PDB file of C-alpha atoms in Angstrom:
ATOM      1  CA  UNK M 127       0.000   0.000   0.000  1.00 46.00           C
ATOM      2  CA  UNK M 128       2.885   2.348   0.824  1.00 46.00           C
ATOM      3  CA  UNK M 129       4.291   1.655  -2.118  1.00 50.00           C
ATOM      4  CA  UNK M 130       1.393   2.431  -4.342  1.00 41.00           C
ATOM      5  CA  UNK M 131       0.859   5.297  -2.309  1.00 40.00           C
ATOM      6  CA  UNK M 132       4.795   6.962  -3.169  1.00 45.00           C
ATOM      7  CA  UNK M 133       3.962   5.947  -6.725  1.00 46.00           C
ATOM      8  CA  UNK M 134       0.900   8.098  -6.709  1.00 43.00           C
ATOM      9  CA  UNK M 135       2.353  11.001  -4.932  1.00 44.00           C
ATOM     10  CA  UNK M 136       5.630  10.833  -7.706  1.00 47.00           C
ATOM     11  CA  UNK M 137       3.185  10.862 -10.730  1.00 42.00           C
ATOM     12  CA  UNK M 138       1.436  13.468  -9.262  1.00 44.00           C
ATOM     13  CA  UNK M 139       4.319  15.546  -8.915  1.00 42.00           C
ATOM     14  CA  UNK M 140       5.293  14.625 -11.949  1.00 43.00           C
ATOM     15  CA  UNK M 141       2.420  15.861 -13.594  1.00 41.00           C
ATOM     16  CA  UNK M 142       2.204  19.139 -12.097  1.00 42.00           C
ATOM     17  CA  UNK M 143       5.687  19.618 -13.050  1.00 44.00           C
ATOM     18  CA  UNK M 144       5.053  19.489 -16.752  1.00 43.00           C
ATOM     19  CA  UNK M 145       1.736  21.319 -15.914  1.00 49.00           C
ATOM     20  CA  UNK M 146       3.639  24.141 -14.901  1.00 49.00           C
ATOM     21  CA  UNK M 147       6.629  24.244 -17.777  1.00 54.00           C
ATOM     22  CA  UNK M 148       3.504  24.361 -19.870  1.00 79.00           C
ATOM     23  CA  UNK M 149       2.604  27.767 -18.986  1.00 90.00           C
ATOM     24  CA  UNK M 150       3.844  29.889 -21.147  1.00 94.00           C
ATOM     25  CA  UNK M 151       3.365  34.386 -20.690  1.00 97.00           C
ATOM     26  CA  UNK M 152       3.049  36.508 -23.613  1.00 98.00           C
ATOM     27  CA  UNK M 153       2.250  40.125 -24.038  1.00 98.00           C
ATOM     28  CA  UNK M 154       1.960  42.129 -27.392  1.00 98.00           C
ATOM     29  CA  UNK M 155       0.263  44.926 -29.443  1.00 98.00           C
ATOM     30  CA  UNK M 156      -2.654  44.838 -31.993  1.00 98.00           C
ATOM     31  CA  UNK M 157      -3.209  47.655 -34.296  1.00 98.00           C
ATOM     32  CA  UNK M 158      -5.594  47.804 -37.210  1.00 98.00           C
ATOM     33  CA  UNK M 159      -9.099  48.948 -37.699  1.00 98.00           C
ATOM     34  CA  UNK M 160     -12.154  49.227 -35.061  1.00 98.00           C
ATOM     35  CA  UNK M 161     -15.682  49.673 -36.369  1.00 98.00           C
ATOM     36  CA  UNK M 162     -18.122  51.756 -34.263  1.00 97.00           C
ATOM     37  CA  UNK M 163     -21.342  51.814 -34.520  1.00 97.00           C
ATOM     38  CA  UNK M 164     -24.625  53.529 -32.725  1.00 95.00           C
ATOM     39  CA  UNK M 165     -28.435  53.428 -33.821  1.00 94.00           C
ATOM     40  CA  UNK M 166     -31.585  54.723 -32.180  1.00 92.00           C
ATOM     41  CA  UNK M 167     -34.109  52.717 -32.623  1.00 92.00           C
ATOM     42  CA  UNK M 168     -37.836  54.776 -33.982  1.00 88.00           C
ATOM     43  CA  UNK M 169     -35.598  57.366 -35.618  1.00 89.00           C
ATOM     44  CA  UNK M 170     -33.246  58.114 -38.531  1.00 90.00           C
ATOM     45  CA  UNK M 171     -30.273  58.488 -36.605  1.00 93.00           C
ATOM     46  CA  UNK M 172     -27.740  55.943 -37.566  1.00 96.00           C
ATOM     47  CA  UNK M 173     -24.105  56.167 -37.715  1.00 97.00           C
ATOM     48  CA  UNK M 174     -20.677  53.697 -38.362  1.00 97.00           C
ATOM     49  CA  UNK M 175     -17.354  55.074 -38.547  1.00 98.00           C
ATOM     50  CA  UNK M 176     -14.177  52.827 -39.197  1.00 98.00           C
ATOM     51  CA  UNK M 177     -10.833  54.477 -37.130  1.00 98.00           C
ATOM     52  CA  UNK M 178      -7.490  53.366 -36.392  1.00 98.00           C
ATOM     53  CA  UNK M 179      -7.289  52.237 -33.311  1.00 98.00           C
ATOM     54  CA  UNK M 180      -4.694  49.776 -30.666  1.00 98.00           C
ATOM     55  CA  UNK M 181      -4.522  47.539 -27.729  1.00 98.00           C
ATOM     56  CA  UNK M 182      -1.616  46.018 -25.690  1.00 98.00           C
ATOM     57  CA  UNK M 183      -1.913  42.696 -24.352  1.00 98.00           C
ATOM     58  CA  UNK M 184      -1.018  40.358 -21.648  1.00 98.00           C
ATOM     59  CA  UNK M 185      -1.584  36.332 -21.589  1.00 97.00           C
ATOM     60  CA  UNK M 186      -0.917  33.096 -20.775  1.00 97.00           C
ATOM     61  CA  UNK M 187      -1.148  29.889 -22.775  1.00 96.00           C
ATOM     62  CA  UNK M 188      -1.712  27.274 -20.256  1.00 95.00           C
ATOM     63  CA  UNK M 189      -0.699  24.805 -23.008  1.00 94.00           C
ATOM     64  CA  UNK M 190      -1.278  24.469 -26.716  1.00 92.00           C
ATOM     65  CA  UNK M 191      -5.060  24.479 -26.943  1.00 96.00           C
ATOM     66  CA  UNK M 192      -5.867  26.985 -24.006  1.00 97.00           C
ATOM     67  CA  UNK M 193      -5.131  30.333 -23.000  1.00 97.00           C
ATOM     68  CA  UNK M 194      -5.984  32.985 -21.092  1.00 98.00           C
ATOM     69  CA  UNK M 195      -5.695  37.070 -21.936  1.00 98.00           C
ATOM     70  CA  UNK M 196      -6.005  40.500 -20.830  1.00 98.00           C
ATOM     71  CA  UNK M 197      -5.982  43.780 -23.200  1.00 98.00           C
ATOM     72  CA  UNK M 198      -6.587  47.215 -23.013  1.00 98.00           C
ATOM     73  CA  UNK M 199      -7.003  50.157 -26.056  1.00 98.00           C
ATOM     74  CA  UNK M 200      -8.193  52.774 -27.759  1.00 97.00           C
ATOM     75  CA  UNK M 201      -9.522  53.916 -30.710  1.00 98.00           C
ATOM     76  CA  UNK M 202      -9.713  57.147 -32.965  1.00 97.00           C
ATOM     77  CA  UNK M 203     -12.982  59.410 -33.472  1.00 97.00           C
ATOM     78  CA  UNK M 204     -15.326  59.173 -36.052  1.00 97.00           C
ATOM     79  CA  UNK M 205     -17.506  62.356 -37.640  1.00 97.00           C
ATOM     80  CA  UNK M 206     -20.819  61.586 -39.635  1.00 97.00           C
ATOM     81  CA  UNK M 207     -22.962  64.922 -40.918  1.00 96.00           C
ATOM     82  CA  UNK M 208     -26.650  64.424 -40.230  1.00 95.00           C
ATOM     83  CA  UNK M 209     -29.233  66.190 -42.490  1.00 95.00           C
ATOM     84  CA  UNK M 210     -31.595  68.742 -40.828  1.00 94.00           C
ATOM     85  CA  UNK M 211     -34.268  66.477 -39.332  1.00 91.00           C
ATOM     86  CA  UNK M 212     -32.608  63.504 -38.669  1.00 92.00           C
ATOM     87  CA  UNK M 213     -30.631  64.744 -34.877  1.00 89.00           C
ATOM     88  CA  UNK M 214     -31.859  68.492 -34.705  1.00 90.00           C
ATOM     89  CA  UNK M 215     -33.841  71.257 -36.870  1.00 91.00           C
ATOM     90  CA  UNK M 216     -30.626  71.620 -38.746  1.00 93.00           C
ATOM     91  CA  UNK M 217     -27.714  69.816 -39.844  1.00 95.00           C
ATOM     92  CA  UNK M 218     -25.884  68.458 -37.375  1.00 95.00           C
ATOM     93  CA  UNK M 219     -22.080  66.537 -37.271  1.00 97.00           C
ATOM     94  CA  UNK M 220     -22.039  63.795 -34.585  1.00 96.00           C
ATOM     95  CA  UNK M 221     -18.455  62.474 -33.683  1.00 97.00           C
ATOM     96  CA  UNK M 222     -17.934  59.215 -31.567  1.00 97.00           C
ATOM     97  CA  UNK M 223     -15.432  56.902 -30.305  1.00 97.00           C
ATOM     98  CA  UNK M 224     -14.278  54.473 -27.522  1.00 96.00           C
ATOM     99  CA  UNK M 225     -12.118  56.189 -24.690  1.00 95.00           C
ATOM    100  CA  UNK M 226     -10.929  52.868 -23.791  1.00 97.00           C
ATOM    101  CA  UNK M 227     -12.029  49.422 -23.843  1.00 98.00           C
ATOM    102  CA  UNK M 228     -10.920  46.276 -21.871  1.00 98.00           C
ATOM    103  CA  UNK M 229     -11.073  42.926 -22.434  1.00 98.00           C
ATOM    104  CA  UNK M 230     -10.939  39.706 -20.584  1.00 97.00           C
ATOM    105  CA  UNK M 231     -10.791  36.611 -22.280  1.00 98.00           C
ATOM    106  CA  UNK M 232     -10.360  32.675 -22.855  1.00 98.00           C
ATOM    107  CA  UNK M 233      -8.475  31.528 -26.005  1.00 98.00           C
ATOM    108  CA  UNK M 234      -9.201  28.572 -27.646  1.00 98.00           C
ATOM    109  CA  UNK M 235      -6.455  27.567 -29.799  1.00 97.00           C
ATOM    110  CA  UNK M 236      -5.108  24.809 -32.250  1.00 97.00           C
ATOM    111  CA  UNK M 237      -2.023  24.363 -33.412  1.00 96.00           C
ATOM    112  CA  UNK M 238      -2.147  23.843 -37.628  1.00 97.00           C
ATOM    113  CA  UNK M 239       1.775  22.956 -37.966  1.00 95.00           C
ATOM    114  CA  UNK M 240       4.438  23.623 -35.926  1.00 92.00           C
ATOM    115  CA  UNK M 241       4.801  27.538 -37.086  1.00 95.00           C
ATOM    116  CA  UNK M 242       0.934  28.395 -37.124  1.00 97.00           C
ATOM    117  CA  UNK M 243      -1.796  28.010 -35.119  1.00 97.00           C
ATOM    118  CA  UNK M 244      -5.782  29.347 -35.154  1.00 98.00           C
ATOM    119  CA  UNK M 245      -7.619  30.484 -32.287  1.00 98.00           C
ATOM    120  CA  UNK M 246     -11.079  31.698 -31.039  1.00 98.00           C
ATOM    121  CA  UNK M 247     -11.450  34.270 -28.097  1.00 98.00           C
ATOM    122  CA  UNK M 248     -14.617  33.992 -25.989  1.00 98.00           C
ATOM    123  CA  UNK M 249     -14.949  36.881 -22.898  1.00 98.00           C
ATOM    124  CA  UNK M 250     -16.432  40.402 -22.003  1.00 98.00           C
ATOM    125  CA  UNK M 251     -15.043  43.559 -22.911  1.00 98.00           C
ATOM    126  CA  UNK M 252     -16.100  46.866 -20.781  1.00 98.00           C
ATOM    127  CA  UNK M 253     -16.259  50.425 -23.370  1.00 98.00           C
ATOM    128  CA  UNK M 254     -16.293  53.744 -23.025  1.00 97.00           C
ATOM    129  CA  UNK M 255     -18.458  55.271 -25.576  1.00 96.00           C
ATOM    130  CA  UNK M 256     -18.235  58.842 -26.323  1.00 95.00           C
ATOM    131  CA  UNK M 257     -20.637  60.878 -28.513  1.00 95.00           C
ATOM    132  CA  UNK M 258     -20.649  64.801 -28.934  1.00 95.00           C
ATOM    133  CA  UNK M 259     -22.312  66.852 -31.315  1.00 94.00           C
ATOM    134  CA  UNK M 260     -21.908  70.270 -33.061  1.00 95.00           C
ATOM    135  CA  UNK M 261     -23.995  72.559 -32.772  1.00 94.00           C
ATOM    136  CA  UNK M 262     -24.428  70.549 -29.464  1.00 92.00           C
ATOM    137  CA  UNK M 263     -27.352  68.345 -29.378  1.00 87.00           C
ATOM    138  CA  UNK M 264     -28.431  66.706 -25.950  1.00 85.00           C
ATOM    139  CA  UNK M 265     -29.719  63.869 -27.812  1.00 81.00           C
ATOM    140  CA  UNK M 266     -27.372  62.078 -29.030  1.00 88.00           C
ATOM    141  CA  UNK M 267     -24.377  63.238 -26.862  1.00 91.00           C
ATOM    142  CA  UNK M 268     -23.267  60.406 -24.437  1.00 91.00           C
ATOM    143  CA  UNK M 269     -20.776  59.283 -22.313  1.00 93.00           C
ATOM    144  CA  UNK M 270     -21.176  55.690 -20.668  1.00 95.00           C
ATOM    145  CA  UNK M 271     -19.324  53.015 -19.512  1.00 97.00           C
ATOM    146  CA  UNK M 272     -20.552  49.404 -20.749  1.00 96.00           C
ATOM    147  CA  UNK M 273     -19.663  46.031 -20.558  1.00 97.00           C
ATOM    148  CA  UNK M 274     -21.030  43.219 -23.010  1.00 97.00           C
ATOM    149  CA  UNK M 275     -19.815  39.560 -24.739  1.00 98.00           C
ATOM    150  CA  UNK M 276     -16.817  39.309 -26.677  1.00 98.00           C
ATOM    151  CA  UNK M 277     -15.786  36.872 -29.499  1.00 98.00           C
ATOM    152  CA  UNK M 278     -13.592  36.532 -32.094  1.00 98.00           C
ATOM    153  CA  UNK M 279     -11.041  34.530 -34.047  1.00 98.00           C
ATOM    154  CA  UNK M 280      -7.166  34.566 -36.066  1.00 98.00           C
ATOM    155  CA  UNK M 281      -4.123  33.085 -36.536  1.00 98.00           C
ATOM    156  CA  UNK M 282      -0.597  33.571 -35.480  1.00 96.00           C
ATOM    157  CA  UNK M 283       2.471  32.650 -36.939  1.00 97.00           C
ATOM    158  CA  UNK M 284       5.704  32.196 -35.641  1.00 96.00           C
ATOM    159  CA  UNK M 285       8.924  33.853 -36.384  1.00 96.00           C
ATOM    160  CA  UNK M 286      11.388  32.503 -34.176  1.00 94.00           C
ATOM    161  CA  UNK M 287      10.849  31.371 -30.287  1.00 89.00           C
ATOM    162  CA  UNK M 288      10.538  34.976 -29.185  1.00 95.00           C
ATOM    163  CA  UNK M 289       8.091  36.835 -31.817  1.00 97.00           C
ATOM    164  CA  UNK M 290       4.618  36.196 -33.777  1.00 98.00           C
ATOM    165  CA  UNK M 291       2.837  38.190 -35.479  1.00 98.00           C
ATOM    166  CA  UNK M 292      -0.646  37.655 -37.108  1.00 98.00           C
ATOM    167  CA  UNK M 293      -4.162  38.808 -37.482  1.00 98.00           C
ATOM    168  CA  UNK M 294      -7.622  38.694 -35.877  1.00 98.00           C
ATOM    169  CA  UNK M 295     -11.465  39.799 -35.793  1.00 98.00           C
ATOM    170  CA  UNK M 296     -12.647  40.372 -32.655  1.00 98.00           C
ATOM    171  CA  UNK M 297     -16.840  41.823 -32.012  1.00 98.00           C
ATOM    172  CA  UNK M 298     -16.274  43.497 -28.662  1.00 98.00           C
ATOM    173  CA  UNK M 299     -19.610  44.343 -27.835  1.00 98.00           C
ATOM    174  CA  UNK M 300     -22.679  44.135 -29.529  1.00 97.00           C
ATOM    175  CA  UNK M 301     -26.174  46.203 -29.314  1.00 95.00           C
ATOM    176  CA  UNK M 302     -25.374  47.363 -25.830  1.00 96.00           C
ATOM    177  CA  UNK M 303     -27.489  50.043 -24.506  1.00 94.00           C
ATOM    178  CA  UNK M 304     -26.819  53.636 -24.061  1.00 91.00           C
ATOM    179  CA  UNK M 305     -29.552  55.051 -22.977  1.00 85.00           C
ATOM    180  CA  UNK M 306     -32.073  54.295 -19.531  1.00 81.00           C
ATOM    181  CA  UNK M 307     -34.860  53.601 -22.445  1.00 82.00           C
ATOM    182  CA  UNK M 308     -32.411  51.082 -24.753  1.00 84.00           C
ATOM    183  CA  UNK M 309     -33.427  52.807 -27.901  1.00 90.00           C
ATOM    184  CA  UNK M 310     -29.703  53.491 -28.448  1.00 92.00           C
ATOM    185  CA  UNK M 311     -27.720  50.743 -29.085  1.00 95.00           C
ATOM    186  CA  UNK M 312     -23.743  50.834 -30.000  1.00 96.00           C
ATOM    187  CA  UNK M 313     -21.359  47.859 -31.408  1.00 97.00           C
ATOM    188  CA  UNK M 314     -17.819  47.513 -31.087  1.00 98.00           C
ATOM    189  CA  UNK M 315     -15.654  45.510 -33.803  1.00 98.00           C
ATOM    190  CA  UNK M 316     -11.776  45.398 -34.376  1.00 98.00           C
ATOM    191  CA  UNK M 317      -9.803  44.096 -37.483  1.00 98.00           C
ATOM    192  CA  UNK M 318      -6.181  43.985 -36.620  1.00 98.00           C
ATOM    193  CA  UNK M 319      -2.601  42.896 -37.228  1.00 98.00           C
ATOM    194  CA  UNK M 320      -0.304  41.983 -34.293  1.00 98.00           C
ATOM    195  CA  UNK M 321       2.682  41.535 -33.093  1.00 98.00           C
ATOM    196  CA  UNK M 322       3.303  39.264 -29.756  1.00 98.00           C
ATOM    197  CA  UNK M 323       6.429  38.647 -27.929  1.00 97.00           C
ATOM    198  CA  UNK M 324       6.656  34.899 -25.814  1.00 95.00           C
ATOM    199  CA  UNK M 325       8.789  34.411 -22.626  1.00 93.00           C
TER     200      UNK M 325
END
């Protein structure tokens, strides 16, 4: 029984062992284009602007099919000119953007060869959405703080043991509301290259 009980205890051991060299940090950049998007619902107002926009990230792989990660960006502003009647009386030019956004996700990933690998992400991202108007307009300036589900999907190559770089999609939120009625809904997408750096 002893001995059964040692050999238990040394596999165990064992195992955690190569649990642990498994885990393998990363951190990295993504830059690229974000898509965002805000519609009120019963009116004409409707607007999508594509920016530049970044994040910097920090993960784990806990081995070669799952990961863990944590990011954090920002994207540029967008301007849209509304026709009189569709905001206000008159004309009016609406810009919007995302302060900041950040993300916490699972990655689900499989390794194609030995150099390349596909992966979904599956989490919640929390936004700051930012609206303001000229000549200011009451309706459709905002500024809230939201959090929603996050998905997306890319691939990542791999340049030596160090560096990868690739590309993913990633919907960050989707019709979350901005207003106490939820007749204003915003979306949040990003289309990005990136560049990640393993330790």
């Amino acid at each position: 029984m002893k001995r059964v009980l040692v050999g238990a205890a040394m596999i165990m051991v064992s195992s955690a062992t190569v649990q642990a060299q498994d885990f393998k940090p990363y951190a990295g950049i993504g830059i690229g284009a974000f898509g965002i998007e805000a519609k009120t619902a019963g009116t004409a107002f409707s607007q999508k602007n594509t920016v530049f926009g970044g994040y910097g990230k920090v993960g784990v792989d806990i081995n070669e099919y799952v990961g863990a990660e944590l990011r954090g960006g920002t994207i540029g502003t967008g301007d849209k000119t509304h026709a009189a009647g569709v905001v206000a009386a008159t004309a009016v030019t609406v810009s919007q953007t995302t302060d900041y956004f950040l993300s916490y996700l699972a990655k689900l990933q499989y390794p194609v060869s030995q150099d390349f690998r596909v992966y979904t992400m599956l989490g919640a991202t929390t936004a700051k959405f930012k609206s303001t108007s000229v000549p200011n307009t009451t309706a459709v300036n905002v500024s809230k703080t939201k959090s929603g589900f996050s998905y997306g999907f890319g691939g990542d190559f791999t340049v030596n043991d160090q560096i990868s770089v690739g590309a993913e999609w990633m919907q960050y939120l989707t019709n979350v509301k901005l207003d106490a009625a939820g007749t204003t809904k915003a979306k949040l997408w990003g289309a990005v290259g990136t560049v990640t750096m393993h330790f």
